[in-house]
Amino acid sequence: MCGIVGCLGREDAQEVIVKGLKTLEYRGYDSAGVAIHNGEFINRSRARGKLVNLEKKLNEEPIRGNLGIGHTRWATHGPATEKNAHPHMIGGVSVVHNGIIENYAELRDELIAGGSEIYSDTDTELIAHLINIKVKQTNDLLTAVKEVIPRLQGAYAVLVLSERHPDEMVAFTNGPPLLVGFAEKSFIVASDMLAIVPYTKNIAYLSENEVVHIQKDSYKFYSNDLKPIDKKIEEISWSAEQVEKSGYPYYMLKEIFEQPRSMAKSLEPYINIETQSIEMPALESYVSDIKSLEQIYIVSCGTSFYSGMVGEYLLEKMSGVSCKVDIASEFRYRSPKLVKNSLLIVISQSGETADTLAALRLAKEQGVRTLSLCNVQHSSMDRESDIQLYMNAGVEIGVASTKAFICSLSILNLLAGYIAKVNGNMKPEEERALVKSLLATPSHMESVLTYDKFFAEAAERLKDYKGFLYLGRGVNFPIALEGALKLKELAYMHAEGYAAGEMKHGPLALIDEQMAVVMIAPKDDLYDKAISNLETAKARGAQVISIGTVNDERLKNLSINFLSIPEVPWNINPFLAVIPLQLLSLHVASALGHDVDQPRNLAKSVTVE
Ligand code: AGP
């Protein structure tokens, strides 16, 4: 998943593009490049690795012009080298691309057979070849694009410049996000609003199979066959300062500390404070469907999958409706036969994850009601689902998701309560108790954030373990999985999340002094079983870091480090237990000298399969 930015107008294009790429670098950082039209020629500069390497080149040799395109790459075809860096340039046509061209090999063979010389290992270069051939034939950039689009199969968002057309830029997409910003001095096109926000809040969203043709002082939207279409210009809510680090060393640490406020904000739209009740207007017209619900499916990826696993416990325990959670990249390939009276929920911070989006589309094909829980409004899942709920976590830059996870848990608690209420499985006093427990959680989270100091100091010791085993039961089992994922994606260390009751079926053999065991065992209905699982591991020399309810001497005596959390209802423990695990991973990664906000090989949103 890559970051792309284009600019046309009266601003210095290099400055707008590089500034925009900085806000998008979380989308991919294998290489970066810009191509700028100076009115006569297109000049290009590219560098492998992080954006800072491109900035060094541009500081030495700036490129002037008011029209340009830029790119930060997350490699899909071809290694992260300069020759594979975008923008690609063939003849006088320059292209940047986010996505995958699936018929890449066929197009490559056809171009070579036609005498084209291929310079890189990328699918993107082929788009430049195809458009260049058509520009030469038609001498019209928009027509050239229209004739090339039918040749492309796969997911793509593309920006194109042509040396022959010094006042034009064309952008088109068939899936990955592309937004057009209408700023005072320039048009700005980007794969994420963060690149546009510093210049304007007036944005239009390019939908699937749409094209925008931008000229010096005009623009026009089309369908792929160049039928003109009208697009609504929206005013977005996120401000530029939300993007800044506010003094924290990492976006991720800022976002961990924002979690109490983000959670409180996530609850607001769905709680009536006066009556302490749950209100979900988006679901009101589906009440009769909810009453006859036979099955709920939850489908998502990564951290969002783990919030879905928590959601499975919440929905089954509270609403009484059968719930099944699936990994999105597996879901559609097992040819699921979805129950007619069912609801398929997708959870996605970005709203763009390809596998999760595909699951949503499969459900719609089978006539099943769909609900999206996203953080980014107007994202693909947000636009394509029947029912929309929002995390309202605010912008999340750190590739490792934190506040979006917490806000997903908030909304899943409320959704479970709402469905339970509609089904007559939750009395008003139980609803009030659930709302009260959620409203009290942000202040409990503040108390747990104090472990930041502990992990800043303990990280030096923790980084030397050969591996980590995270254990939990019931609703804390997904938290064990999430804790392990955080350590993997930030510290690049081996870590596994496991159902504590499963230890005796094999993983117990892993236990020795070099294997750290992180046990999540707050007081709940599975506490005693979790403790006996831990005692089994302890008896074999496990080095235990535990997270448990305050004043739990029994757990404390089994642990090298006991991190207490306040005594709260079972459904609130996940909000509090996950915070020390986020802090542990961040500080160990920092102690190892890793880039916390942009871990290697990863990207914030995976918009390709
Ligand atoms: C989590 O820290 C990772 N960034 C990753 O697992 C992420 O949760 C996953 O790619 C799903 O992204 P989404 O929520 O935007 O769909």
PDB file of N, CA and C in Angstrom, residues 309-374:
ATOM      1  N   MET A 309     -12.590 -10.626  17.752  1.00  0.00           N
ATOM      2  CA  MET A 309     -12.675 -11.786  18.660  1.00  0.00           C
ATOM      3  C   MET A 309     -13.281 -11.365  19.996  1.00  0.00           C
ATOM      4  N   VAL A 310     -12.905 -10.177  20.463  1.00  0.00           N
ATOM      5  CA  VAL A 310     -13.530  -9.663  21.701  1.00  0.00           C
ATOM      6  C   VAL A 310     -15.023  -9.465  21.439  1.00  0.00           C
ATOM      7  N   GLY A 311     -15.318  -8.919  20.258  1.00  0.00           N
ATOM      8  CA  GLY A 311     -16.726  -8.704  19.892  1.00  0.00           C
ATOM      9  C   GLY A 311     -17.526  -9.981  19.898  1.00  0.00           C
ATOM     10  N   GLU A 312     -16.910 -11.084  19.502  1.00  0.00           N
ATOM     11  CA  GLU A 312     -17.606 -12.386  19.490  1.00  0.00           C
ATOM     12  C   GLU A 312     -18.048 -12.754  20.905  1.00  0.00           C
ATOM     13  N   TYR A 313     -17.129 -12.576  21.884  1.00  0.00           N
ATOM     14  CA  TYR A 313     -17.492 -12.871  23.293  1.00  0.00           C
ATOM     15  C   TYR A 313     -18.621 -11.944  23.745  1.00  0.00           C
ATOM     16  N   LEU A 314     -18.475 -10.654  23.448  1.00  0.00           N
ATOM     17  CA  LEU A 314     -19.460  -9.661  23.909  1.00  0.00           C
ATOM     18  C   LEU A 314     -20.841  -9.961  23.332  1.00  0.00           C
ATOM     19  N   LEU A 315     -20.880 -10.212  22.020  1.00  0.00           N
ATOM     20  CA  LEU A 315     -22.175 -10.401  21.355  1.00  0.00           C
ATOM     21  C   LEU A 315     -22.837 -11.689  21.832  1.00  0.00           C
ATOM     22  N   GLU A 316     -22.076 -12.741  21.989  1.00  0.00           N
ATOM     23  CA  GLU A 316     -22.725 -14.003  22.402  1.00  0.00           C
ATOM     24  C   GLU A 316     -23.153 -13.941  23.862  1.00  0.00           C
ATOM     25  N   LYS A 317     -22.315 -13.334  24.694  1.00  0.00           N
ATOM     26  CA  LYS A 317     -22.680 -13.280  26.118  1.00  0.00           C
ATOM     27  C   LYS A 317     -23.855 -12.326  26.369  1.00  0.00           C
ATOM     28  N   MET A 318     -23.880 -11.205  25.644  1.00  0.00           N
ATOM     29  CA  MET A 318     -24.900 -10.188  25.930  1.00  0.00           C
ATOM     30  C   MET A 318     -26.151 -10.373  25.063  1.00  0.00           C
ATOM     31  N   SER A 319     -25.952 -10.581  23.753  1.00  0.00           N
ATOM     32  CA  SER A 319     -27.126 -10.480  22.867  1.00  0.00           C
ATOM     33  C   SER A 319     -27.817 -11.836  22.678  1.00  0.00           C
ATOM     34  N   GLY A 320     -27.100 -12.913  22.980  1.00  0.00           N
ATOM     35  CA  GLY A 320     -27.725 -14.226  22.805  1.00  0.00           C
ATOM     36  C   GLY A 320     -27.779 -14.664  21.359  1.00  0.00           C
ATOM     37  N   VAL A 321     -27.198 -13.875  20.433  1.00  0.00           N
ATOM     38  CA  VAL A 321     -27.172 -14.269  19.018  1.00  0.00           C
ATOM     39  C   VAL A 321     -25.835 -14.978  18.737  1.00  0.00           C
ATOM     40  N   SER A 322     -25.905 -16.078  18.000  1.00  0.00           N
ATOM     41  CA  SER A 322     -24.679 -16.791  17.647  1.00  0.00           C
ATOM     42  C   SER A 322     -23.772 -15.868  16.842  1.00  0.00           C
ATOM     43  N   CYS A 323     -22.492 -15.887  17.170  1.00  0.00           N
ATOM     44  CA  CYS A 323     -21.548 -14.998  16.487  1.00  0.00           C
ATOM     45  C   CYS A 323     -20.316 -15.801  16.092  1.00  0.00           C
ATOM     46  N   LYS A 324     -19.813 -15.533  14.859  1.00  0.00           N
ATOM     47  CA  LYS A 324     -18.617 -16.229  14.379  1.00  0.00           C
ATOM     48  C   LYS A 324     -17.648 -15.213  13.814  1.00  0.00           C
ATOM     49  N   VAL A 325     -16.411 -15.248  14.274  1.00  0.00           N
ATOM     50  CA  VAL A 325     -15.422 -14.282  13.776  1.00  0.00           C
ATOM     51  C   VAL A 325     -14.450 -14.991  12.838  1.00  0.00           C
ATOM     52  N   ASP A 326     -14.093 -14.324  11.739  1.00  0.00           N
ATOM     53  CA  ASP A 326     -13.233 -14.926  10.722  1.00  0.00           C
ATOM     54  C   ASP A 326     -12.110 -13.986  10.337  1.00  0.00           C
ATOM     55  N   ILE A 327     -10.947 -14.574  10.011  1.00  0.00           N
ATOM     56  CA  ILE A 327      -9.853 -13.798   9.415  1.00  0.00           C
ATOM     57  C   ILE A 327     -10.243 -13.491   7.974  1.00  0.00           C
ATOM     58  N   ALA A 328     -10.203 -12.245   7.574  1.00  0.00           N
ATOM     59  CA  ALA A 328     -10.727 -11.845   6.258  1.00  0.00           C
ATOM     60  C   ALA A 328      -9.994 -12.526   5.112  1.00  0.00           C
ATOM     61  N   SER A 329      -8.676 -12.739   5.253  1.00  0.00           N
ATOM     62  CA  SER A 329      -7.932 -13.314   4.120  1.00  0.00           C
ATOM     63  C   SER A 329      -8.258 -14.791   3.917  1.00  0.00           C
ATOM     64  N   GLU A 330      -8.924 -15.413   4.888  1.00  0.00           N
ATOM     65  CA  GLU A 330      -9.350 -16.820   4.752  1.00  0.00           C
ATOM     66  C   GLU A 330     -10.823 -16.904   4.372  1.00  0.00           C
ATOM     67  N   PHE A 331     -11.599 -15.949   4.843  1.00  0.00           N
ATOM     68  CA  PHE A 331     -13.063 -16.021   4.817  1.00  0.00           C
ATOM     69  C   PHE A 331     -13.617 -16.383   3.438  1.00  0.00           C
ATOM     70  N   ARG A 332     -13.280 -15.552   2.432  1.00  0.00           N
ATOM     71  CA  ARG A 332     -13.954 -15.773   1.146  1.00  0.00           C
ATOM     72  C   ARG A 332     -13.462 -17.040   0.464  1.00  0.00           C
ATOM     73  N   TYR A 333     -12.309 -17.536   0.832  1.00  0.00           N
ATOM     74  CA  TYR A 333     -11.762 -18.707   0.139  1.00  0.00           C
ATOM     75  C   TYR A 333     -12.275 -20.029   0.724  1.00  0.00           C
ATOM     76  N   ARG A 334     -13.094 -19.931   1.808  1.00  0.00           N
ATOM     77  CA  ARG A 334     -13.686 -21.178   2.289  1.00  0.00           C
ATOM     78  C   ARG A 334     -15.119 -21.306   1.786  1.00  0.00           C
ATOM     79  N   SER A 335     -15.430 -20.468   0.760  1.00  0.00           N
ATOM     80  CA  SER A 335     -16.772 -20.472   0.151  1.00  0.00           C
ATOM     81  C   SER A 335     -17.867 -20.486   1.208  1.00  0.00           C
ATOM     82  N   PRO A 336     -17.919 -19.473   2.056  1.00  0.00           N
ATOM     83  CA  PRO A 336     -18.903 -19.478   3.153  1.00  0.00           C
ATOM     84  C   PRO A 336     -20.330 -19.432   2.615  1.00  0.00           C
ATOM     85  N   LYS A 337     -21.193 -20.238   3.237  1.00  0.00           N
ATOM     86  CA  LYS A 337     -22.630 -20.181   2.907  1.00  0.00           C
ATOM     87  C   LYS A 337     -23.297 -19.383   4.026  1.00  0.00           C
ATOM     88  N   LEU A 338     -23.527 -18.103   3.797  1.00  0.00           N
ATOM     89  CA  LEU A 338     -23.993 -17.245   4.887  1.00  0.00           C
ATOM     90  C   LEU A 338     -25.473 -17.479   5.159  1.00  0.00           C
ATOM     91  N   VAL A 339     -25.820 -17.510   6.434  1.00  0.00           N
ATOM     92  CA  VAL A 339     -27.220 -17.701   6.835  1.00  0.00           C
ATOM     93  C   VAL A 339     -28.041 -16.496   6.363  1.00  0.00           C
ATOM     94  N   LYS A 340     -29.246 -16.743   5.872  1.00  0.00           N
ATOM     95  CA  LYS A 340     -30.072 -15.652   5.297  1.00  0.00           C
ATOM     96  C   LYS A 340     -30.283 -14.529   6.315  1.00  0.00           C
ATOM     97  N   ASN A 341     -30.863 -14.872   7.457  1.00  0.00           N
ATOM     98  CA  ASN A 341     -31.146 -13.830   8.466  1.00  0.00           C
ATOM     99  C   ASN A 341     -29.905 -13.572   9.309  1.00  0.00           C
ATOM    100  N   SER A 342     -28.902 -13.001   8.634  1.00  0.00           N
ATOM    101  CA  SER A 342     -27.656 -12.762   9.394  1.00  0.00           C
ATOM    102  C   SER A 342     -27.160 -11.344   9.130  1.00  0.00           C
ATOM    103  N   LEU A 343     -26.155 -10.979   9.890  1.00  0.00           N
ATOM    104  CA  LEU A 343     -25.524  -9.658   9.764  1.00  0.00           C
ATOM    105  C   LEU A 343     -24.027  -9.892   9.685  1.00  0.00           C
ATOM    106  N   LEU A 344     -23.386  -9.334   8.643  1.00  0.00           N
ATOM    107  CA  LEU A 344     -21.933  -9.450   8.553  1.00  0.00           C
ATOM    108  C   LEU A 344     -21.303  -8.112   8.905  1.00  0.00           C
ATOM    109  N   ILE A 345     -20.455  -8.161   9.932  1.00  0.00           N
ATOM    110  CA  ILE A 345     -19.791  -6.938  10.425  1.00  0.00           C
ATOM    111  C   ILE A 345     -18.341  -6.939   9.964  1.00  0.00           C
ATOM    112  N   VAL A 346     -17.904  -5.844   9.345  1.00  0.00           N
ATOM    113  CA  VAL A 346     -16.480  -5.685   9.036  1.00  0.00           C
ATOM    114  C   VAL A 346     -15.912  -4.609   9.960  1.00  0.00           C
ATOM    115  N   ILE A 347     -14.721  -4.897  10.490  1.00  0.00           N
ATOM    116  CA  ILE A 347     -14.046  -3.931  11.372  1.00  0.00           C
ATOM    117  C   ILE A 347     -12.745  -3.524  10.689  1.00  0.00           C
ATOM    118  N   SER A 348     -12.557  -2.237  10.491  1.00  0.00           N
ATOM    119  CA  SER A 348     -11.352  -1.789   9.789  1.00  0.00           C
ATOM    120  C   SER A 348     -11.052  -0.333  10.104  1.00  0.00           C
ATOM    121  N   GLN A 349      -9.920  -0.050  10.675  1.00  0.00           N
ATOM    122  CA  GLN A 349      -9.519   1.328  10.957  1.00  0.00           C
ATOM    123  C   GLN A 349      -9.496   2.132   9.670  1.00  0.00           C
ATOM    124  N   SER A 350      -8.838   1.609   8.655  1.00  0.00           N
ATOM    125  CA  SER A 350      -8.663   2.355   7.400  1.00  0.00           C
ATOM    126  C   SER A 350      -9.908   2.315   6.525  1.00  0.00           C
ATOM    127  N   GLY A 351     -10.691   1.221   6.691  1.00  0.00           N
ATOM    128  CA  GLY A 351     -11.837   1.041   5.797  1.00  0.00           C
ATOM    129  C   GLY A 351     -11.427   0.663   4.383  1.00  0.00           C
ATOM    130  N   GLU A 352     -10.132   0.315   4.213  1.00  0.00           N
ATOM    131  CA  GLU A 352      -9.614   0.027   2.853  1.00  0.00           C
ATOM    132  C   GLU A 352      -8.946  -1.339   2.741  1.00  0.00           C
ATOM    133  N   THR A 353      -8.799  -2.070   3.834  1.00  0.00           N
ATOM    134  CA  THR A 353      -8.086  -3.357   3.786  1.00  0.00           C
ATOM    135  C   THR A 353      -8.734  -4.279   2.765  1.00  0.00           C
ATOM    136  N   ALA A 354      -7.935  -4.703   1.769  1.00  0.00           N
ATOM    137  CA  ALA A 354      -8.494  -5.395   0.604  1.00  0.00           C
ATOM    138  C   ALA A 354      -9.264  -6.657   0.996  1.00  0.00           C
ATOM    139  N   ASP A 355      -8.693  -7.483   1.867  1.00  0.00           N
ATOM    140  CA  ASP A 355      -9.355  -8.753   2.208  1.00  0.00           C
ATOM    141  C   ASP A 355     -10.665  -8.519   2.958  1.00  0.00           C
ATOM    142  N   THR A 356     -10.682  -7.506   3.803  1.00  0.00           N
ATOM    143  CA  THR A 356     -11.904  -7.222   4.558  1.00  0.00           C
ATOM    144  C   THR A 356     -12.977  -6.645   3.638  1.00  0.00           C
ATOM    145  N   LEU A 357     -12.549  -5.780   2.729  1.00  0.00           N
ATOM    146  CA  LEU A 357     -13.481  -5.206   1.744  1.00  0.00           C
ATOM    147  C   LEU A 357     -14.074  -6.311   0.872  1.00  0.00           C
ATOM    148  N   ALA A 358     -13.248  -7.293   0.529  1.00  0.00           N
ATOM    149  CA  ALA A 358     -13.736  -8.410  -0.301  1.00  0.00           C
ATOM    150  C   ALA A 358     -14.788  -9.222   0.459  1.00  0.00           C
ATOM    151  N   ALA A 359     -14.612  -9.346   1.765  1.00  0.00           N
ATOM    152  CA  ALA A 359     -15.595 -10.084   2.578  1.00  0.00           C
ATOM    153  C   ALA A 359     -16.926  -9.341   2.600  1.00  0.00           C
ATOM    154  N   LEU A 360     -16.843  -8.027   2.716  1.00  0.00           N
ATOM    155  CA  LEU A 360     -18.053  -7.198   2.688  1.00  0.00           C
ATOM    156  C   LEU A 360     -18.791  -7.400   1.368  1.00  0.00           C
ATOM    157  N   ARG A 361     -18.050  -7.385   0.277  1.00  0.00           N
ATOM    158  CA  ARG A 361     -18.665  -7.522  -1.044  1.00  0.00           C
ATOM    159  C   ARG A 361     -19.257  -8.914  -1.241  1.00  0.00           C
ATOM    160  N   LEU A 362     -18.609  -9.925  -0.695  1.00  0.00           N
ATOM    161  CA  LEU A 362     -19.144 -11.296  -0.801  1.00  0.00           C
ATOM    162  C   LEU A 362     -20.475 -11.387  -0.049  1.00  0.00           C
ATOM    163  N   ALA A 363     -20.541 -10.778   1.123  1.00  0.00           N
ATOM    164  CA  ALA A 363     -21.799 -10.804   1.907  1.00  0.00           C
ATOM    165  C   ALA A 363     -22.918 -10.126   1.128  1.00  0.00           C
ATOM    166  N   LYS A 364     -22.583  -9.006   0.494  1.00  0.00           N
ATOM    167  CA  LYS A 364     -23.617  -8.282  -0.269  1.00  0.00           C
ATOM    168  C   LYS A 364     -24.085  -9.139  -1.446  1.00  0.00           C
ATOM    169  N   GLU A 365     -23.144  -9.840  -2.084  1.00  0.00           N
ATOM    170  CA  GLU A 365     -23.537 -10.732  -3.195  1.00  0.00           C
ATOM    171  C   GLU A 365     -24.514 -11.790  -2.704  1.00  0.00           C
ATOM    172  N   GLN A 366     -24.373 -12.226  -1.434  1.00  0.00           N
ATOM    173  CA  GLN A 366     -25.263 -13.273  -0.905  1.00  0.00           C
ATOM    174  C   GLN A 366     -26.508 -12.680  -0.239  1.00  0.00           C
ATOM    175  N   GLY A 367     -26.691 -11.366  -0.423  1.00  0.00           N
ATOM    176  CA  GLY A 367     -27.917 -10.746   0.090  1.00  0.00           C
ATOM    177  C   GLY A 367     -27.959 -10.602   1.589  1.00  0.00           C
ATOM    178  N   VAL A 368     -26.766 -10.602   2.218  1.00  0.00           N
ATOM    179  CA  VAL A 368     -26.705 -10.492   3.686  1.00  0.00           C
ATOM    180  C   VAL A 368     -26.469  -9.040   4.079  1.00  0.00           C
ATOM    181  N   ARG A 369     -27.160  -8.592   5.123  1.00  0.00           N
ATOM    182  CA  ARG A 369     -27.008  -7.221   5.617  1.00  0.00           C
ATOM    183  C   ARG A 369     -25.572  -7.023   6.098  1.00  0.00           C
ATOM    184  N   THR A 370     -25.008  -5.864   5.796  1.00  0.00           N
ATOM    185  CA  THR A 370     -23.620  -5.606   6.188  1.00  0.00           C
ATOM    186  C   THR A 370     -23.529  -4.356   7.060  1.00  0.00           C
ATOM    187  N   LEU A 371     -22.617  -4.414   8.005  1.00  0.00           N
ATOM    188  CA  LEU A 371     -22.356  -3.278   8.899  1.00  0.00           C
ATOM    189  C   LEU A 371     -20.847  -3.054   8.938  1.00  0.00           C
ATOM    190  N   SER A 372     -20.424  -1.801   8.740  1.00  0.00           N
ATOM    191  CA  SER A 372     -18.986  -1.500   8.817  1.00  0.00           C
ATOM    192  C   SER A 372     -18.720  -0.695  10.085  1.00  0.00           C
ATOM    193  N   LEU A 373     -17.626  -1.063  10.766  1.00  0.00           N
ATOM    194  CA  LEU A 373     -17.133  -0.292  11.909  1.00  0.00           C
ATOM    195  C   LEU A 373     -15.747   0.217  11.498  1.00  0.00           C
ATOM    196  N   CYS A 374     -15.677   1.483  11.072  1.00  0.00           N
ATOM    197  CA  CYS A 374     -14.427   2.049  10.535  1.00  0.00           C
ATOM    198  C   CYS A 374     -14.039   3.287  11.315  1.00  0.00           C
TER     199      CYS A 374
END
